[in-house]
CSV table of C-alpha atoms and ligand atoms in Angstrom, one decimal:
chain,number,residue,atom,x,y,z
A,1,MET,CA,123.6,81.0,150.8
A,2,SER,CA,126.8,81.2,149.0
A,3,ARG,CA,130.1,81.6,150.4
A,4,ILE,CA,133.2,82.7,148.1
A,5,ARG,CA,137.1,82.4,148.9
A,6,VAL,CA,139.4,84.0,146.7
A,7,LEU,CA,143.0,83.0,146.9
A,8,ARG,CA,146.1,83.8,145.4
A,9,ASP,CA,146.8,81.0,143.0
A,10,ALA,CA,145.4,77.6,141.9
A,11,ALA,CA,147.9,75.9,144.6
A,12,ALA,CA,146.1,77.8,147.4
A,13,VAL,CA,143.0,76.8,146.3
A,14,ALA,CA,143.6,73.1,146.0
A,15,LYS,CA,145.0,73.3,149.7
A,16,GLU,CA,142.1,75.0,150.8
A,17,ALA,CA,139.7,72.8,149.3
A,18,ALA,CA,141.3,69.9,150.4
A,19,GLU,CA,141.2,70.8,153.8
A,20,PHE,CA,137.3,71.9,153.3
A,21,ILE,CA,136.6,68.3,152.1
A,22,ALA,CA,138.7,66.8,155.1
A,23,LEU,CA,136.8,68.5,157.4
A,24,TYR,CA,133.5,67.7,155.9
A,25,VAL,CA,134.6,64.1,155.5
A,26,LYS,CA,135.4,64.0,159.4
A,27,SER,CA,132.0,65.5,160.2
A,28,LYS,CA,130.1,62.8,158.1
A,29,PRO,CA,132.5,59.8,157.5
A,30,ASP,CA,129.7,58.0,155.5
A,31,ALA,CA,129.4,60.9,153.3
A,32,ARG,CA,127.9,60.7,149.7
A,33,VAL,CA,130.5,62.7,147.5
A,34,LEU,CA,129.5,63.8,143.8
A,35,VAL,CA,133.0,63.7,142.1
A,36,ALA,CA,134.1,65.7,139.1
A,37,THR,CA,136.9,65.2,136.9
A,38,GLY,CA,138.4,67.5,134.6
A,39,ASN,CA,141.5,69.4,135.2
A,40,THR,CA,140.4,71.8,137.9
A,41,PRO,CA,139.9,69.3,140.9
A,42,VAL,CA,142.8,67.1,140.1
A,43,PRO,CA,145.5,69.4,142.2
A,44,THR,CA,142.6,69.3,145.1
A,45,TYR,CA,142.6,65.7,145.3
A,46,GLU,CA,146.4,65.3,145.1
A,47,ALA,CA,146.5,67.8,148.1
A,48,LEU,CA,143.7,65.9,150.0
A,49,ALA,CA,145.5,62.7,149.6
A,50,GLN,CA,148.5,64.4,151.3
A,51,LEU,CA,146.3,65.1,154.3
A,52,ASN,CA,145.6,61.4,154.5
A,53,PRO,CA,141.9,61.4,155.5
A,54,ASP,CA,139.9,58.1,156.3
A,55,MET,CA,137.6,58.1,153.4
A,56,SER,CA,136.6,54.6,153.5
A,57,ASP,CA,132.8,54.7,154.8
A,58,THR,CA,132.4,57.5,151.9
A,59,TRP,CA,130.8,56.8,148.9
A,60,ALA,CA,131.9,58.5,145.3
A,61,VAL,CA,129.3,58.9,142.9
A,62,GLN,CA,130.1,59.5,139.4
A,63,LEU,CA,128.9,63.1,137.8
A,64,ASP,CA,129.4,62.2,134.2
A,65,GLU,CA,130.7,59.8,131.6
A,66,TYR,CA,131.5,59.6,127.9
A,67,LEU,CA,129.4,57.1,125.8
A,68,ILE,CA,132.3,54.8,124.8
A,69,PRO,CA,133.6,51.4,125.1
A,70,ASP,CA,134.3,50.4,128.5
A,71,ASP,CA,138.1,49.5,127.8
A,72,ASP,CA,138.6,53.1,125.9
A,73,PRO,CA,141.4,55.0,127.9
A,74,ARG,CA,139.3,58.3,127.9
A,75,LEU,CA,136.8,57.0,130.2
A,76,LEU,CA,135.9,59.6,133.0
A,77,TYR,CA,135.6,56.7,135.4
A,78,ALA,CA,139.3,55.6,134.6
A,79,TRP,CA,140.1,59.4,135.4
A,80,MET,CA,138.3,59.4,138.5
A,81,ALA,CA,139.8,56.0,139.5
A,82,ARG,CA,143.4,57.4,139.1
A,83,ALA,CA,143.0,61.2,140.7
A,84,TYR,CA,140.3,60.1,143.4
A,85,LEU,CA,139.6,56.8,144.4
A,86,THR,CA,142.7,54.9,144.4
A,87,PRO,CA,144.9,57.5,146.0
A,88,LEU,CA,142.1,58.3,148.6
A,89,GLY,CA,141.2,54.5,149.3
A,90,VAL,CA,137.4,54.9,148.5
A,91,THR,CA,136.0,51.7,147.5
A,92,GLN,CA,132.5,52.3,147.6
A,93,VAL,CA,131.4,53.7,144.1
A,94,LEU,CA,128.3,54.5,142.2
A,95,ARG,CA,129.2,54.7,138.4
A,96,PHE,CA,127.3,54.6,135.3
A,97,ASP,CA,126.7,51.2,133.9
A,98,LEU,CA,128.3,51.3,130.4
A,99,SER,CA,127.2,47.8,130.0
A,100,SER,CA,123.5,49.0,129.3
A,101,GLN,CA,122.8,49.7,125.7
A,102,ASP,CA,119.8,51.4,126.6
A,103,THR,CA,121.2,55.0,127.6
A,104,GLN,CA,117.6,56.0,129.1
A,105,ARG,CA,117.8,53.1,131.3
A,106,MET,CA,121.3,53.5,132.1
A,107,CYS,CA,120.6,57.2,133.5
A,108,ARG,CA,117.4,56.2,135.5
A,109,LEU,CA,119.4,53.5,137.2
A,110,HIS,CA,122.2,56.0,138.1
A,111,ALA,CA,119.8,58.5,139.3
A,112,ASP,CA,117.6,55.7,141.4
A,113,LYS,CA,120.9,54.5,143.1
A,114,ILE,CA,121.6,58.1,144.1
A,115,SER,CA,118.3,58.6,145.5
A,116,ALA,CA,118.4,55.2,147.2
A,117,LEU,CA,121.6,56.0,148.8
A,118,GLY,CA,119.8,59.3,150.0
A,119,GLY,CA,121.2,61.8,147.3
A,120,ILE,CA,124.2,63.7,147.4
A,121,ASP,CA,126.2,65.1,150.6
A,122,LEU,CA,128.9,67.0,149.1
A,123,ALA,CA,129.1,68.0,145.3
A,124,ILE,CA,132.6,68.6,144.1
A,125,LEU,CA,132.3,70.5,140.8
A,126,GLY,CA,134.5,72.3,138.3
A,127,LEU,CA,133.0,75.0,136.0
A,128,GLY,CA,132.6,74.7,132.2
A,129,PRO,CA,133.6,77.1,129.8
A,130,ASN,CA,129.6,77.8,128.9
A,131,GLY,CA,128.7,77.3,132.4
A,132,HIS,CA,127.9,73.7,132.1
A,133,LEU,CA,127.8,71.4,135.4
A,134,GLY,CA,128.8,67.9,134.7
A,135,PHE,CA,127.7,67.8,131.2
A,136,ASN,CA,124.5,69.6,131.9
A,137,GLU,CA,125.1,72.0,128.8
A,138,PRO,CA,123.4,74.9,128.1
A,139,PRO,CA,120.1,75.0,128.2
A,140,SER,CA,119.5,73.1,131.1
A,141,GLY,CA,117.1,74.0,133.4
A,142,ALA,CA,117.1,73.4,137.5
A,143,ASP,CA,114.8,70.5,136.9
A,144,ALA,CA,117.3,69.0,134.1
A,145,PRO,CA,117.1,65.2,134.7
A,146,THR,CA,120.0,62.4,134.6
A,147,ARG,CA,120.2,62.0,130.9
A,148,ALA,CA,122.3,61.4,127.7
A,149,VAL,CA,123.7,64.3,126.1
A,150,THR,CA,125.7,65.8,122.8
A,151,LEU,CA,128.5,67.8,124.1
A,152,SER,CA,128.4,71.6,122.8
A,153,GLN,CA,131.1,73.0,120.8
A,154,ALA,CA,132.6,74.7,123.6
A,155,SER,CA,133.0,71.6,125.9
A,156,LEU,CA,134.3,69.3,122.9
A,157,ALA,CA,136.9,72.3,122.7
A,158,SER,CA,137.8,72.1,126.2
A,159,ASN,CA,137.6,68.5,126.7
A,160,ALA,CA,139.8,67.7,123.5
A,161,ALA,CA,142.6,69.5,125.8
A,162,TYR,CA,142.3,66.3,127.8
A,163,TRP,CA,143.0,63.7,125.2
A,164,SER,CA,145.6,65.7,122.8
A,165,ALA,CA,148.5,64.9,124.8
A,166,ALA,CA,150.5,61.8,125.5
A,167,PRO,CA,149.7,59.2,126.6
A,168,HIS,CA,146.3,59.5,124.8
A,169,GLY,CA,148.0,61.0,121.6
A,170,SER,CA,145.6,63.0,119.2
A,171,ARG,CA,142.3,61.3,120.1
A,172,ALA,CA,139.3,63.6,120.0
A,173,ALA,CA,137.1,64.2,122.7
A,174,PRO,CA,134.0,61.9,122.5
A,175,ARG,CA,130.6,63.6,121.3
A,176,ASN,CA,128.2,61.6,123.5
A,177,ALA,CA,127.8,61.4,127.1
A,178,VAL,CA,125.8,60.9,130.3
A,179,THR,CA,125.5,63.4,133.2
A,180,VAL,CA,123.8,63.5,136.6
A,181,GLY,CA,121.1,65.9,136.2
A,182,MET,CA,120.6,69.3,137.6
A,183,ASP,CA,117.8,68.3,139.7
A,184,ILE,CA,120.1,66.0,141.8
A,185,ILE,CA,123.2,68.4,141.6
A,186,LEU,CA,121.1,71.3,143.0
A,187,LYS,CA,119.7,69.4,146.0
A,188,ALA,CA,123.1,68.4,147.3
A,189,ASP,CA,123.6,69.4,151.1
A,190,THR,CA,126.7,71.4,150.1
A,191,ILE,CA,128.2,72.2,147.0
A,192,LEU,CA,131.9,73.0,146.4
A,193,LEU,CA,132.8,75.0,143.2
A,194,LEU,CA,136.5,74.9,142.3
A,195,VAL,CA,137.4,77.7,139.6
A,196,THR,CA,140.9,78.3,138.7
A,197,GLY,CA,142.5,80.3,135.9
A,198,GLN,CA,142.0,83.6,134.1
A,199,HIS,CA,140.0,81.9,131.4
A,200,LYS,CA,137.2,80.8,133.8
A,201,ARG,CA,137.0,84.6,135.0
A,202,ASP,CA,134.4,85.9,132.9
A,203,ILE,CA,132.3,82.7,133.3
A,204,LEU,CA,132.6,82.6,137.2
A,205,ALA,CA,131.4,86.4,137.4
A,206,ARG,CA,128.3,85.5,135.2
A,207,THR,CA,127.7,82.6,137.6
A,208,LEU,CA,127.6,84.6,140.5
A,209,SER,CA,125.7,87.8,139.0
A,210,GLU,CA,123.3,86.5,136.7
A,211,THR,CA,119.7,85.7,137.2
A,212,PRO,CA,119.2,82.0,137.3
A,213,ASN,CA,118.4,81.0,133.8
A,214,PRO,CA,118.9,77.7,131.6
A,215,GLU,CA,121.4,79.3,129.2
A,216,LEU,CA,123.8,79.5,132.1
A,217,PRO,CA,123.5,76.2,134.1
A,218,SER,CA,125.6,77.3,136.7
A,219,SER,CA,123.6,80.3,137.8
A,220,TYR,CA,121.3,77.9,139.4
A,221,LEU,CA,123.9,77.5,141.9
A,222,ARG,CA,123.3,80.7,143.9
A,223,ASP,CA,120.2,79.3,145.1
A,224,THR,CA,122.1,76.2,146.8
A,225,ASN,CA,124.5,75.9,149.8
A,226,LEU,CA,127.4,76.8,147.7
A,227,VAL,CA,131.2,77.3,148.7
A,228,VAL,CA,133.2,78.8,146.0
A,229,ILE,CA,136.7,78.6,146.1
A,230,THR,CA,138.7,80.3,143.1
A,231,ASP,CA,141.8,82.2,142.4
A,232,GLN,CA,139.8,84.7,140.4
A,233,ASP,CA,139.1,88.0,142.2
A,234,VAL,CA,135.2,88.7,140.5
A,235,THR,CA,134.3,90.2,144.1
A,236,GLY,CA,136.3,93.2,143.9
A,237,GLY,CA,138.5,92.2,146.8
A,238,ALA,CA,140.4,89.4,147.9
A,239,ALA,CA,139.3,87.4,151.1
B,301,PGA,P1,138.0,71.7,133.4
B,301,PGA,O1,136.6,71.4,133.1
B,301,PGA,O2,138.4,71.6,135.0
B,301,PGA,O3,139.1,71.0,132.7
B,301,PGA,O4,138.3,73.0,133.3
B,301,PGA,C1,135.5,71.9,134.1
B,301,PGA,C2,134.3,71.5,133.1
B,301,PGA,O5,134.2,71.6,132.1
B,301,PGA,O6,133.3,71.2,133.9
């Protein structure tokens, strides 16, 4: 089942998404939340912090991470801490353990820990420019596991924007990463997909209309309990 809410701008998306998350957590105070970074969800996390929900019993599960040294400022975990954990007072965290040299083992451990927690209740996702979810790059089927990946050119280009401005200077986007697999994402109880900006319009339209296929990983979301909140009207009429 999927529901789509089309709102007038990114601020309205952030407000409604924050209210959705706050309500979800109120009804399930120990929710296991899969947390996306990237630019899209940041205003939502800011709006959520304004609502001051009690998130102290929730779990934050890291969606993806670059394979870079643990003190590199580009770590997605550092972004997640700044944008989500600290402002929302979330202290129960499952993160990729970068101290492991064996990436296969690192990924297996992350997936095992998620499964030991009981899986994901609420997945908060952005939409990649190529339909990736986390770093499940095309092609990724519905059963793609948690694993190490090489970023596609499209993802490198969009990620480069994160690190080209101050205070990071002109650092390139890392090429190698790990991601929670499609198999875990698609089993989440509820998936909240946030999509803002004209540049995401076509990929959102394809996500909602194409028969699920590995060349467009986001197309598999249509078979999940999906809530899309967007400022792009791809339905032919605003809600
Ligand atoms: P963005 O990234 O939110 O920065 O657009 C989304 C993604 O690539 O998954």
